[in-house]
């Protein structure tokens, strides 16, 4: 019986790269993204040119009812989900007091509630599949205290912590959970521009989504627990442990002063 990889946020950026990487590895796909994001066209392209079966669902992952609609779709179409890839995420940069309330609620829903509930609702189907695996896309932001990324970083810290704990429980079911914590990625046009004007070390740490997707899927297939892609990102993590507090504080205050107070930058568009 055919098995499928379910990928959220598959219409663009890292999610689209993950979809193409999985299709290249002959995985059938169930792709998810918001309506009007070009998902039907991407699904059609993959089906026509890459010889795998592709389903797609256009749903808002900040809406609780939609988690149940996804589980219903899987059950009604008898799809055997072998891989669940929680990639959809809402990025942001801005001072907390300037963030729009509804934006914060949506960010928490997409980054925390959606992956948690999709795992919860799809686990029963995955338990009956051999060598099932979950890939959760977290971020380097989950390791640091970052002004202007306070909610975003905290949502990713949740995902990292939740995944590590759940991985221990799911060993008995032979379901692996891999967490990938990328640094900067050249996904949206805005991020590509912002990444280009970074100082040397952060600029060199930025990865293309295609490279990050290859690393992520390799890690999932090898059932690795946590991956930080890129040599410089790994070094930055070690440096964070070694650098004295005052140097880190000085780097942080430079970041605070980069943009005027109160200015919100939504990075996902
Ligand atoms: N870019 C980076 O520098 C970076 C670094 C580290 C980690 N990450 C993580 O990598 C993942 C992908 O990031 P990206 O840069 O590829 O982001 P992106 O280009 O903005 O894509 C985000 C994806 O999530 C989907 N999405 C957003 N809100 C949604 C909602 N309410 N319902 C359903 N789908 C929704 C988007 O769908 P639509 O196209 O329909 O809007 C899109 O497919 C995220 O989890 C992010 O936190 C990114």
PDB file of N, CA, C and O and ligand atoms in Angstrom, residues 8-16 18 32-39 58-63 66 86-91 106 109-111 114 136-141 149 152 155-156 159 180-188 191 195 206-207 209 266-269, ligand 1:
ATOM      1  N   UNK A   8       3.208  20.593   5.772  1.00  0.00           N
ATOM      2  CA  UNK A   8       2.460  21.846   5.947  1.00  0.00           C
ATOM      3  C   UNK A   8       3.311  23.017   5.431  1.00  0.00           C
ATOM      4  O   UNK A   8       4.539  22.950   5.428  1.00  0.00           O
ATOM      5  N   UNK A   9       2.609  24.063   4.978  1.00  0.00           N
ATOM      6  CA  UNK A   9       3.320  25.246   4.459  1.00  0.00           C
ATOM      7  C   UNK A   9       4.125  24.911   3.218  1.00  0.00           C
ATOM      8  O   UNK A   9       5.253  25.370   3.051  1.00  0.00           O
ATOM      9  N   UNK A  10       3.499  24.094   2.324  1.00  0.00           N
ATOM     10  CA  UNK A  10       4.257  23.554   1.195  1.00  0.00           C
ATOM     11  C   UNK A  10       4.241  24.456  -0.040  1.00  0.00           C
ATOM     12  O   UNK A  10       4.840  24.115  -1.056  1.00  0.00           O
ATOM     13  N   UNK A  11       3.570  25.604   0.033  1.00  0.00           N
ATOM     14  CA  UNK A  11       3.386  26.409  -1.178  1.00  0.00           C
ATOM     15  C   UNK A  11       4.619  27.206  -1.569  1.00  0.00           C
ATOM     16  O   UNK A  11       4.791  27.581  -2.724  1.00  0.00           O
ATOM     17  N   UNK A  12       5.474  27.509  -0.599  1.00  0.00           N
ATOM     18  CA  UNK A  12       6.634  28.355  -0.916  1.00  0.00           C
ATOM     19  C   UNK A  12       7.767  28.085   0.082  1.00  0.00           C
ATOM     20  O   UNK A  12       7.601  27.303   1.019  1.00  0.00           O
ATOM     21  N   UNK A  13       8.884  28.755  -0.144  1.00  0.00           N
ATOM     22  CA  UNK A  13       9.996  28.717   0.803  1.00  0.00           C
ATOM     23  C   UNK A  13      10.495  27.309   1.092  1.00  0.00           C
ATOM     24  O   UNK A  13      10.564  26.452   0.207  1.00  0.00           O
ATOM     25  N   UNK A  14      10.824  27.066   2.347  1.00  0.00           N
ATOM     26  CA  UNK A  14      11.371  25.769   2.740  1.00  0.00           C
ATOM     27  C   UNK A  14      10.371  24.641   2.484  1.00  0.00           C
ATOM     28  O   UNK A  14      10.756  23.543   2.079  1.00  0.00           O
ATOM     29  N   UNK A  15       9.070  24.900   2.714  1.00  0.00           N
ATOM     30  CA  UNK A  15       8.056  23.857   2.534  1.00  0.00           C
ATOM     31  C   UNK A  15       7.999  23.354   1.097  1.00  0.00           C
ATOM     32  O   UNK A  15       7.885  22.147   0.849  1.00  0.00           O
ATOM     33  N   UNK A  16       8.099  24.277   0.144  1.00  0.00           N
ATOM     34  CA  UNK A  16       8.075  23.887  -1.272  1.00  0.00           C
ATOM     35  C   UNK A  16       9.337  23.070  -1.587  1.00  0.00           C
ATOM     36  O   UNK A  16       9.267  22.048  -2.279  1.00  0.00           O
ATOM     37  N   UNK A  18      10.989  21.269   0.497  1.00  0.00           N
ATOM     38  CA  UNK A  18      10.814  19.952   1.130  1.00  0.00           C
ATOM     39  C   UNK A  18       9.925  19.065   0.266  1.00  0.00           C
ATOM     40  O   UNK A  18      10.173  17.866   0.115  1.00  0.00           O
ATOM     41  N   UNK A  32      -0.107  20.885   2.188  1.00  0.00           N
ATOM     42  CA  UNK A  32      -1.034  21.827   2.832  1.00  0.00           C
ATOM     43  C   UNK A  32      -0.486  23.248   2.752  1.00  0.00           C
ATOM     44  O   UNK A  32       0.719  23.456   2.935  1.00  0.00           O
ATOM     45  N   UNK A  33      -1.388  24.206   2.507  1.00  0.00           N
ATOM     46  CA  UNK A  33      -1.021  25.635   2.629  1.00  0.00           C
ATOM     47  C   UNK A  33      -2.315  26.438   2.641  1.00  0.00           C
ATOM     48  O   UNK A  33      -3.423  25.878   2.521  1.00  0.00           O
ATOM     49  N   UNK A  34      -2.182  27.735   2.774  1.00  0.00           N
ATOM     50  CA  UNK A  34      -3.351  28.614   2.760  1.00  0.00           C
ATOM     51  C   UNK A  34      -3.968  28.626   1.360  1.00  0.00           C
ATOM     52  O   UNK A  34      -3.269  28.365   0.377  1.00  0.00           O
ATOM     53  N   UNK A  35      -5.265  28.964   1.264  1.00  0.00           N
ATOM     54  CA  UNK A  35      -5.880  29.123  -0.067  1.00  0.00           C
ATOM     55  C   UNK A  35      -5.154  30.212  -0.873  1.00  0.00           C
ATOM     56  O   UNK A  35      -4.562  31.127  -0.291  1.00  0.00           O
ATOM     57  N   UNK A  36      -5.236  30.090  -2.184  1.00  0.00           N
ATOM     58  CA  UNK A  36      -4.680  31.080  -3.130  1.00  0.00           C
ATOM     59  C   UNK A  36      -3.170  31.265  -3.011  1.00  0.00           C
ATOM     60  O   UNK A  36      -2.664  32.369  -3.175  1.00  0.00           O
ATOM     61  N   UNK A  37      -2.474  30.185  -2.679  1.00  0.00           N
ATOM     62  CA  UNK A  37      -1.016  30.319  -2.578  1.00  0.00           C
ATOM     63  C   UNK A  37      -0.298  29.532  -3.673  1.00  0.00           C
ATOM     64  O   UNK A  37       0.908  29.316  -3.590  1.00  0.00           O
ATOM     65  N   UNK A  38      -1.067  29.075  -4.667  1.00  0.00           N
ATOM     66  CA  UNK A  38      -0.447  28.361  -5.787  1.00  0.00           C
ATOM     67  C   UNK A  38      -0.250  26.875  -5.521  1.00  0.00           C
ATOM     68  O   UNK A  38       0.439  26.188  -6.273  1.00  0.00           O
ATOM     69  N   UNK A  39      -0.888  26.362  -4.473  1.00  0.00           N
ATOM     70  CA  UNK A  39      -0.696  24.945  -4.116  1.00  0.00           C
ATOM     71  C   UNK A  39      -1.244  23.979  -5.189  1.00  0.00           C
ATOM     72  O   UNK A  39      -0.561  22.995  -5.515  1.00  0.00           O
ATOM     73  N   UNK A  58      -6.116  23.163   0.898  1.00  0.00           N
ATOM     74  CA  UNK A  58      -5.871  24.587   1.176  1.00  0.00           C
ATOM     75  C   UNK A  58      -6.651  24.975   2.428  1.00  0.00           C
ATOM     76  O   UNK A  58      -7.875  25.103   2.395  1.00  0.00           O
ATOM     77  N   UNK A  59      -5.931  25.133   3.530  1.00  0.00           N
ATOM     78  CA  UNK A  59      -6.570  25.388   4.832  1.00  0.00           C
ATOM     79  C   UNK A  59      -5.737  26.341   5.658  1.00  0.00           C
ATOM     80  O   UNK A  59      -4.506  26.341   5.573  1.00  0.00           O
ATOM     81  N   UNK A  60      -6.434  27.089   6.515  1.00  0.00           N
ATOM     82  CA  UNK A  60      -5.726  27.980   7.439  1.00  0.00           C
ATOM     83  C   UNK A  60      -5.384  27.198   8.717  1.00  0.00           C
ATOM     84  O   UNK A  60      -6.282  26.747   9.438  1.00  0.00           O
ATOM     85  N   UNK A  61      -4.103  27.066   8.995  1.00  0.00           N
ATOM     86  CA  UNK A  61      -3.668  26.266  10.145  1.00  0.00           C
ATOM     87  C   UNK A  61      -3.777  27.017  11.472  1.00  0.00           C
ATOM     88  O   UNK A  61      -3.386  26.497  12.512  1.00  0.00           O
ATOM     89  N   UNK A  62      -4.319  28.242  11.430  1.00  0.00           N
ATOM     90  CA  UNK A  62      -4.561  28.918  12.712  1.00  0.00           C
ATOM     91  C   UNK A  62      -5.986  28.652  13.200  1.00  0.00           C
ATOM     92  O   UNK A  62      -6.383  29.128  14.255  1.00  0.00           O
ATOM     93  N   UNK A  63      -6.752  27.875  12.411  1.00  0.00           N
ATOM     94  CA  UNK A  63      -8.149  27.593  12.763  1.00  0.00           C
ATOM     95  C   UNK A  63      -8.258  26.149  13.286  1.00  0.00           C
ATOM     96  O   UNK A  63      -7.956  25.194  12.556  1.00  0.00           O
ATOM     97  N   UNK A  66      -9.825  23.153  11.428  1.00  0.00           N
ATOM     98  CA  UNK A  66      -9.114  22.633  10.255  1.00  0.00           C
ATOM     99  C   UNK A  66      -8.200  21.450  10.592  1.00  0.00           C
ATOM    100  O   UNK A  66      -7.940  20.608   9.747  1.00  0.00           O
ATOM    101  N   UNK A  86       6.039  19.110   9.839  1.00  0.00           N
ATOM    102  CA  UNK A  86       5.444  20.359  10.332  1.00  0.00           C
ATOM    103  C   UNK A  86       6.381  21.503   9.991  1.00  0.00           C
ATOM    104  O   UNK A  86       7.313  21.798  10.742  1.00  0.00           O
ATOM    105  N   UNK A  87       6.109  22.124   8.836  1.00  0.00           N
ATOM    106  CA  UNK A  87       6.989  23.200   8.369  1.00  0.00           C
ATOM    107  C   UNK A  87       6.340  24.576   8.465  1.00  0.00           C
ATOM    108  O   UNK A  87       7.045  25.561   8.698  1.00  0.00           O
ATOM    109  N   UNK A  88       5.012  24.663   8.309  1.00  0.00           N
ATOM    110  CA  UNK A  88       4.360  25.988   8.262  1.00  0.00           C
ATOM    111  C   UNK A  88       4.753  26.790   9.490  1.00  0.00           C
ATOM    112  O   UNK A  88       4.794  26.266  10.608  1.00  0.00           O
ATOM    113  N   UNK A  89       5.060  28.047   9.273  1.00  0.00           N
ATOM    114  CA  UNK A  89       5.444  28.889  10.406  1.00  0.00           C
ATOM    115  C   UNK A  89       5.228  30.349  10.053  1.00  0.00           C
ATOM    116  O   UNK A  89       5.286  30.728   8.888  1.00  0.00           O
ATOM    117  N   UNK A  90       4.940  31.131  11.070  1.00  0.00           N
ATOM    118  CA  UNK A  90       4.798  32.575  10.874  1.00  0.00           C
ATOM    119  C   UNK A  90       5.996  33.240  11.530  1.00  0.00           C
ATOM    120  O   UNK A  90       6.214  33.100  12.733  1.00  0.00           O
ATOM    121  N   UNK A  91       6.793  33.920  10.710  1.00  0.00           N
ATOM    122  CA  UNK A  91       7.996  34.596  11.214  1.00  0.00           C
ATOM    123  C   UNK A  91       7.652  36.046  11.545  1.00  0.00           C
ATOM    124  O   UNK A  91       6.689  36.594  11.001  1.00  0.00           O
ATOM    125  N   UNK A 106      -2.257  34.424  15.969  1.00  0.00           N
ATOM    126  CA  UNK A 106      -2.109  33.592  14.772  1.00  0.00           C
ATOM    127  C   UNK A 106      -0.734  32.911  14.773  1.00  0.00           C
ATOM    128  O   UNK A 106      -0.606  31.721  14.469  1.00  0.00           O
ATOM    129  N   UNK A 109      -0.766  30.083  17.140  1.00  0.00           N
ATOM    130  CA  UNK A 109      -1.591  28.975  16.623  1.00  0.00           C
ATOM    131  C   UNK A 109      -0.844  28.191  15.537  1.00  0.00           C
ATOM    132  O   UNK A 109      -0.813  26.957  15.560  1.00  0.00           O
ATOM    133  N   UNK A 110      -0.246  28.905  14.585  1.00  0.00           N
ATOM    134  CA  UNK A 110       0.410  28.211  13.466  1.00  0.00           C
ATOM    135  C   UNK A 110       1.704  27.528  13.936  1.00  0.00           C
ATOM    136  O   UNK A 110       2.005  26.403  13.534  1.00  0.00           O
ATOM    137  N   UNK A 111       2.450  28.196  14.812  1.00  0.00           N
ATOM    138  CA  UNK A 111       3.774  27.668  15.192  1.00  0.00           C
ATOM    139  C   UNK A 111       3.712  26.633  16.312  1.00  0.00           C
ATOM    140  O   UNK A 111       4.606  25.793  16.412  1.00  0.00           O
ATOM    141  N   UNK A 114      -0.814  24.174  15.789  1.00  0.00           N
ATOM    142  CA  UNK A 114      -0.966  23.327  14.596  1.00  0.00           C
ATOM    143  C   UNK A 114      -0.049  22.091  14.638  1.00  0.00           C
ATOM    144  O   UNK A 114      -0.552  20.963  14.502  1.00  0.00           O
ATOM    145  N   UNK A 136       9.958  18.146  12.549  1.00  0.00           N
ATOM    146  CA  UNK A 136       9.453  19.443  13.003  1.00  0.00           C
ATOM    147  C   UNK A 136      10.475  20.524  12.676  1.00  0.00           C
ATOM    148  O   UNK A 136      11.641  20.416  13.068  1.00  0.00           O
ATOM    149  N   UNK A 137      10.014  21.566  11.960  1.00  0.00           N
ATOM    150  CA  UNK A 137      10.943  22.637  11.574  1.00  0.00           C
ATOM    151  C   UNK A 137      10.931  23.695  12.661  1.00  0.00           C
ATOM    152  O   UNK A 137       9.983  24.469  12.792  1.00  0.00           O
ATOM    153  N   UNK A 138      12.006  23.698  13.440  1.00  0.00           N
ATOM    154  CA  UNK A 138      12.155  24.702  14.486  1.00  0.00           C
ATOM    155  C   UNK A 138      13.080  25.797  13.961  1.00  0.00           C
ATOM    156  O   UNK A 138      13.021  26.136  12.760  1.00  0.00           O
ATOM    157  N   UNK A 139      13.949  26.332  14.779  1.00  0.00           N
ATOM    158  CA  UNK A 139      14.812  27.428  14.333  1.00  0.00           C
ATOM    159  C   UNK A 139      15.953  27.597  15.335  1.00  0.00           C
ATOM    160  O   UNK A 139      15.818  27.264  16.517  1.00  0.00           O
ATOM    161  N   UNK A 140      17.060  28.165  14.863  1.00  0.00           N
ATOM    162  CA  UNK A 140      18.150  28.550  15.773  1.00  0.00           C
ATOM    163  C   UNK A 140      17.630  29.521  16.830  1.00  0.00           C
ATOM    164  O   UNK A 140      18.184  29.608  17.925  1.00  0.00           O
ATOM    165  N   UNK A 141      16.564  30.263  16.462  1.00  0.00           N
ATOM    166  CA  UNK A 141      15.988  31.242  17.399  1.00  0.00           C
ATOM    167  C   UNK A 141      15.499  30.557  18.671  1.00  0.00           C
ATOM    168  O   UNK A 141      15.311  31.218  19.697  1.00  0.00           O
ATOM    169  N   UNK A 149      12.389  39.071  18.469  1.00  0.00           N
ATOM    170  CA  UNK A 149      11.909  37.760  17.985  1.00  0.00           C
ATOM    171  C   UNK A 149      11.382  36.994  19.188  1.00  0.00           C
ATOM    172  O   UNK A 149      11.456  35.766  19.240  1.00  0.00           O
ATOM    173  N   UNK A 152       8.270  34.677  18.395  1.00  0.00           N
ATOM    174  CA  UNK A 152       8.716  33.691  17.407  1.00  0.00           C
ATOM    175  C   UNK A 152       9.702  32.693  18.038  1.00  0.00           C
ATOM    176  O   UNK A 152       9.519  31.476  17.943  1.00  0.00           O
ATOM    177  N   UNK A 155       8.005  30.363  20.442  1.00  0.00           N
ATOM    178  CA  UNK A 155       7.196  29.301  19.810  1.00  0.00           C
ATOM    179  C   UNK A 155       8.114  28.171  19.328  1.00  0.00           C
ATOM    180  O   UNK A 155       7.775  26.994  19.422  1.00  0.00           O
ATOM    181  N   UNK A 156       9.297  28.553  18.839  1.00  0.00           N
ATOM    182  CA  UNK A 156      10.218  27.529  18.330  1.00  0.00           C
ATOM    183  C   UNK A 156      10.870  26.764  19.494  1.00  0.00           C
ATOM    184  O   UNK A 156      11.175  25.588  19.377  1.00  0.00           O
ATOM    185  N   UNK A 159       8.495  24.147  20.343  1.00  0.00           N
ATOM    186  CA  UNK A 159       8.511  23.033  19.385  1.00  0.00           C
ATOM    187  C   UNK A 159       9.723  22.125  19.624  1.00  0.00           C
ATOM    188  O   UNK A 159       9.605  20.893  19.577  1.00  0.00           O
ATOM    189  N   UNK A 180      14.700  20.114  13.190  1.00  0.00           N
ATOM    190  CA  UNK A 180      15.761  20.836  12.485  1.00  0.00           C
ATOM    191  C   UNK A 180      15.691  22.302  12.877  1.00  0.00           C
ATOM    192  O   UNK A 180      14.602  22.886  12.924  1.00  0.00           O
ATOM    193  N   UNK A 181      16.840  22.869  13.203  1.00  0.00           N
ATOM    194  CA  UNK A 181      16.907  24.262  13.675  1.00  0.00           C
ATOM    195  C   UNK A 181      17.764  25.078  12.718  1.00  0.00           C
ATOM    196  O   UNK A 181      18.955  25.311  12.983  1.00  0.00           O
ATOM    197  N   UNK A 182      17.151  25.547  11.595  1.00  0.00           N
ATOM    198  CA  UNK A 182      17.952  26.348  10.668  1.00  0.00           C
ATOM    199  C   UNK A 182      18.227  27.732  11.237  1.00  0.00           C
ATOM    200  O   UNK A 182      17.471  28.239  12.073  1.00  0.00           O
ATOM    201  N   UNK A 183      19.313  28.358  10.757  1.00  0.00           N
ATOM    202  CA  UNK A 183      19.536  29.790  10.983  1.00  0.00           C
ATOM    203  C   UNK A 183      18.810  30.512   9.862  1.00  0.00           C
ATOM    204  O   UNK A 183      17.723  30.105   9.456  1.00  0.00           O
ATOM    205  N   UNK A 184      19.419  31.540   9.291  1.00  0.00           N
ATOM    206  CA  UNK A 184      18.758  32.275   8.206  1.00  0.00           C
ATOM    207  C   UNK A 184      18.581  31.419   6.962  1.00  0.00           C
ATOM    208  O   UNK A 184      19.426  30.579   6.647  1.00  0.00           O
ATOM    209  N   UNK A 185      17.446  31.620   6.288  1.00  0.00           N
ATOM    210  CA  UNK A 185      17.194  30.926   5.023  1.00  0.00           C
ATOM    211  C   UNK A 185      16.795  31.961   3.978  1.00  0.00           C
ATOM    212  O   UNK A 185      16.044  32.897   4.290  1.00  0.00           O
ATOM    213  N   UNK A 186      17.253  31.775   2.764  1.00  0.00           N
ATOM    214  CA  UNK A 186      16.843  32.667   1.673  1.00  0.00           C
ATOM    215  C   UNK A 186      15.517  32.180   1.106  1.00  0.00           C
ATOM    216  O   UNK A 186      15.478  31.537   0.067  1.00  0.00           O
ATOM    217  N   UNK A 187      14.427  32.463   1.817  1.00  0.00           N
ATOM    218  CA  UNK A 187      13.122  31.984   1.343  1.00  0.00           C
ATOM    219  C   UNK A 187      12.348  33.100   0.642  1.00  0.00           C
ATOM    220  O   UNK A 187      12.293  33.148  -0.570  1.00  0.00           O
ATOM    221  N   UNK A 188      11.776  34.036   1.404  1.00  0.00           N
ATOM    222  CA  UNK A 188      10.993  35.097   0.761  1.00  0.00           C
ATOM    223  C   UNK A 188      11.930  36.161   0.170  1.00  0.00           C
ATOM    224  O   UNK A 188      13.096  36.251   0.555  1.00  0.00           O
ATOM    225  N   UNK A 191      13.351  38.299   2.909  1.00  0.00           N
ATOM    226  CA  UNK A 191      14.439  37.674   3.676  1.00  0.00           C
ATOM    227  C   UNK A 191      15.725  37.619   2.859  1.00  0.00           C
ATOM    228  O   UNK A 191      16.808  37.834   3.389  1.00  0.00           O
ATOM    229  N   UNK A 195      18.979  39.205   4.302  1.00  0.00           N
ATOM    230  CA  UNK A 195      20.146  38.351   4.521  1.00  0.00           C
ATOM    231  C   UNK A 195      21.377  38.884   3.790  1.00  0.00           C
ATOM    232  O   UNK A 195      22.507  38.686   4.220  1.00  0.00           O
ATOM    233  N   UNK A 206      23.759  31.823   6.162  1.00  0.00           N
ATOM    234  CA  UNK A 206      22.435  31.674   5.521  1.00  0.00           C
ATOM    235  C   UNK A 206      22.459  30.532   4.498  1.00  0.00           C
ATOM    236  O   UNK A 206      23.417  30.391   3.744  1.00  0.00           O
ATOM    237  N   UNK A 207      21.411  29.728   4.513  1.00  0.00           N
ATOM    238  CA  UNK A 207      21.330  28.602   3.569  1.00  0.00           C
ATOM    239  C   UNK A 207      20.212  28.827   2.560  1.00  0.00           C
ATOM    240  O   UNK A 207      19.242  29.540   2.844  1.00  0.00           O
ATOM    241  N   UNK A 209      16.930  27.332   0.652  1.00  0.00           N
ATOM    242  CA  UNK A 209      15.942  26.352   1.108  1.00  0.00           C
ATOM    243  C   UNK A 209      16.184  24.948   0.555  1.00  0.00           C
ATOM    244  O   UNK A 209      15.967  23.958   1.247  1.00  0.00           O
ATOM    245  N   UNK A 266       6.794  42.011   9.467  1.00  0.00           N
ATOM    246  CA  UNK A 266       6.307  40.646   9.321  1.00  0.00           C
ATOM    247  C   UNK A 266       7.160  40.031   8.226  1.00  0.00           C
ATOM    248  O   UNK A 266       7.197  40.522   7.114  1.00  0.00           O
ATOM    249  N   UNK A 267       7.874  38.959   8.564  1.00  0.00           N
ATOM    250  CA  UNK A 267       8.864  38.446   7.634  1.00  0.00           C
ATOM    251  C   UNK A 267       8.320  37.376   6.701  1.00  0.00           C
ATOM    252  O   UNK A 267       9.017  36.924   5.841  1.00  0.00           O
ATOM    253  N   UNK A 268       7.067  37.003   6.912  1.00  0.00           N
ATOM    254  CA  UNK A 268       6.588  35.883   6.097  1.00  0.00           C
ATOM    255  C   UNK A 268       6.034  36.359   4.774  1.00  0.00           C
ATOM    256  O   UNK A 268       5.545  35.577   3.995  1.00  0.00           O
ATOM    257  N   UNK A 269       6.038  37.662   4.494  1.00  0.00           N
ATOM    258  CA  UNK A 269       5.523  38.079   3.186  1.00  0.00           C
ATOM    259  C   UNK A 269       6.521  39.004   2.518  1.00  0.00           C
ATOM    260  O   UNK A 269       7.476  39.428   3.131  1.00  0.00           O
TER     261      UNK A 269
HETATM  262  N1  LIG B   1      13.203  31.724   6.655  1.00  0.00           N
HETATM  263  C1  LIG B   1      14.049  31.609   7.663  1.00  0.00           C
HETATM  264  O1  LIG B   1      15.027  32.364   7.798  1.00  0.00           O
HETATM  265  C2  LIG B   1      13.840  30.531   8.678  1.00  0.00           C
HETATM  266  C3  LIG B   1      14.842  30.258   9.611  1.00  0.00           C
HETATM  267  C4  LIG B   1      14.654  29.262  10.542  1.00  0.00           C
HETATM  268  C5  LIG B   1      13.482  28.535  10.560  1.00  0.00           C
HETATM  269  N2  LIG B   1      12.508  28.811   9.641  1.00  0.00           N
HETATM  270  C6  LIG B   1      11.266  28.029   9.712  1.00  0.00           C
HETATM  271  O2  LIG B   1      11.097  27.344   8.487  1.00  0.00           O
HETATM  272  C7  LIG B   1       9.702  27.188   8.217  1.00  0.00           C
HETATM  273  C8  LIG B   1       9.401  27.702   6.826  1.00  0.00           C
HETATM  274  O3  LIG B   1       9.808  29.058   6.752  1.00  0.00           O
HETATM  275  P1  LIG B   1       9.847  29.845   5.365  1.00  0.00           P
HETATM  276  O4  LIG B   1      10.886  30.888   5.486  1.00  0.00           O
HETATM  277  O5  LIG B   1       9.874  28.870   4.231  1.00  0.00           O
HETATM  278  O6  LIG B   1       8.447  30.575   5.442  1.00  0.00           O
HETATM  279  P2  LIG B   1       7.511  31.143   4.276  1.00  0.00           P
HETATM  280  O7  LIG B   1       8.267  31.248   3.002  1.00  0.00           O
HETATM  281  O8  LIG B   1       6.851  32.342   4.840  1.00  0.00           O
HETATM  282  O9  LIG B   1       6.465  29.971   4.147  1.00  0.00           O
HETATM  283  C9  LIG B   1       5.647  29.689   5.233  1.00  0.00           C
HETATM  284  C10 LIG B   1       4.696  28.604   4.823  1.00  0.00           C
HETATM  285  O10 LIG B   1       3.771  28.444   5.898  1.00  0.00           O
HETATM  286  C11 LIG B   1       2.471  28.610   5.384  1.00  0.00           C
HETATM  287  N3  LIG B   1       1.583  29.265   6.324  1.00  0.00           N
HETATM  288  C12 LIG B   1       1.781  30.437   6.975  1.00  0.00           C
HETATM  289  N4  LIG B   1       0.680  30.740   7.714  1.00  0.00           N
HETATM  290  C13 LIG B   1      -0.203  29.731   7.502  1.00  0.00           C
HETATM  291  C14 LIG B   1      -1.506  29.454   7.956  1.00  0.00           C
HETATM  292  N5  LIG B   1      -2.156  30.284   8.789  1.00  0.00           N
HETATM  293  N6  LIG B   1      -2.126  28.335   7.527  1.00  0.00           N
HETATM  294  C15 LIG B   1      -1.519  27.491   6.678  1.00  0.00           C
HETATM  295  N7  LIG B   1      -0.269  27.682   6.199  1.00  0.00           N
HETATM  296  C16 LIG B   1       0.374  28.795   6.606  1.00  0.00           C
HETATM  297  C17 LIG B   1       2.617  29.497   4.162  1.00  0.00           C
HETATM  298  O11 LIG B   1       1.508  29.270   3.320  1.00  0.00           O
HETATM  299  P3  LIG B   1       1.073  30.402   2.233  1.00  0.00           P
HETATM  300  O12 LIG B   1       2.106  30.374   1.162  1.00  0.00           O
HETATM  301  O13 LIG B   1      -0.215  29.905   1.812  1.00  0.00           O
HETATM  302  O14 LIG B   1       1.063  31.719   2.967  1.00  0.00           O
HETATM  303  C18 LIG B   1       3.918  28.983   3.575  1.00  0.00           C
HETATM  304  O15 LIG B   1       3.680  27.841   2.791  1.00  0.00           O
HETATM  305  C19 LIG B   1       8.956  27.973   9.309  1.00  0.00           C
HETATM  306  O16 LIG B   1       8.506  27.086  10.308  1.00  0.00           O
HETATM  307  C20 LIG B   1      10.019  28.898   9.860  1.00  0.00           C
HETATM  308  O17 LIG B   1       9.780  29.247  11.201  1.00  0.00           O
HETATM  309  C21 LIG B   1      12.659  29.778   8.705  1.00  0.00           C
END
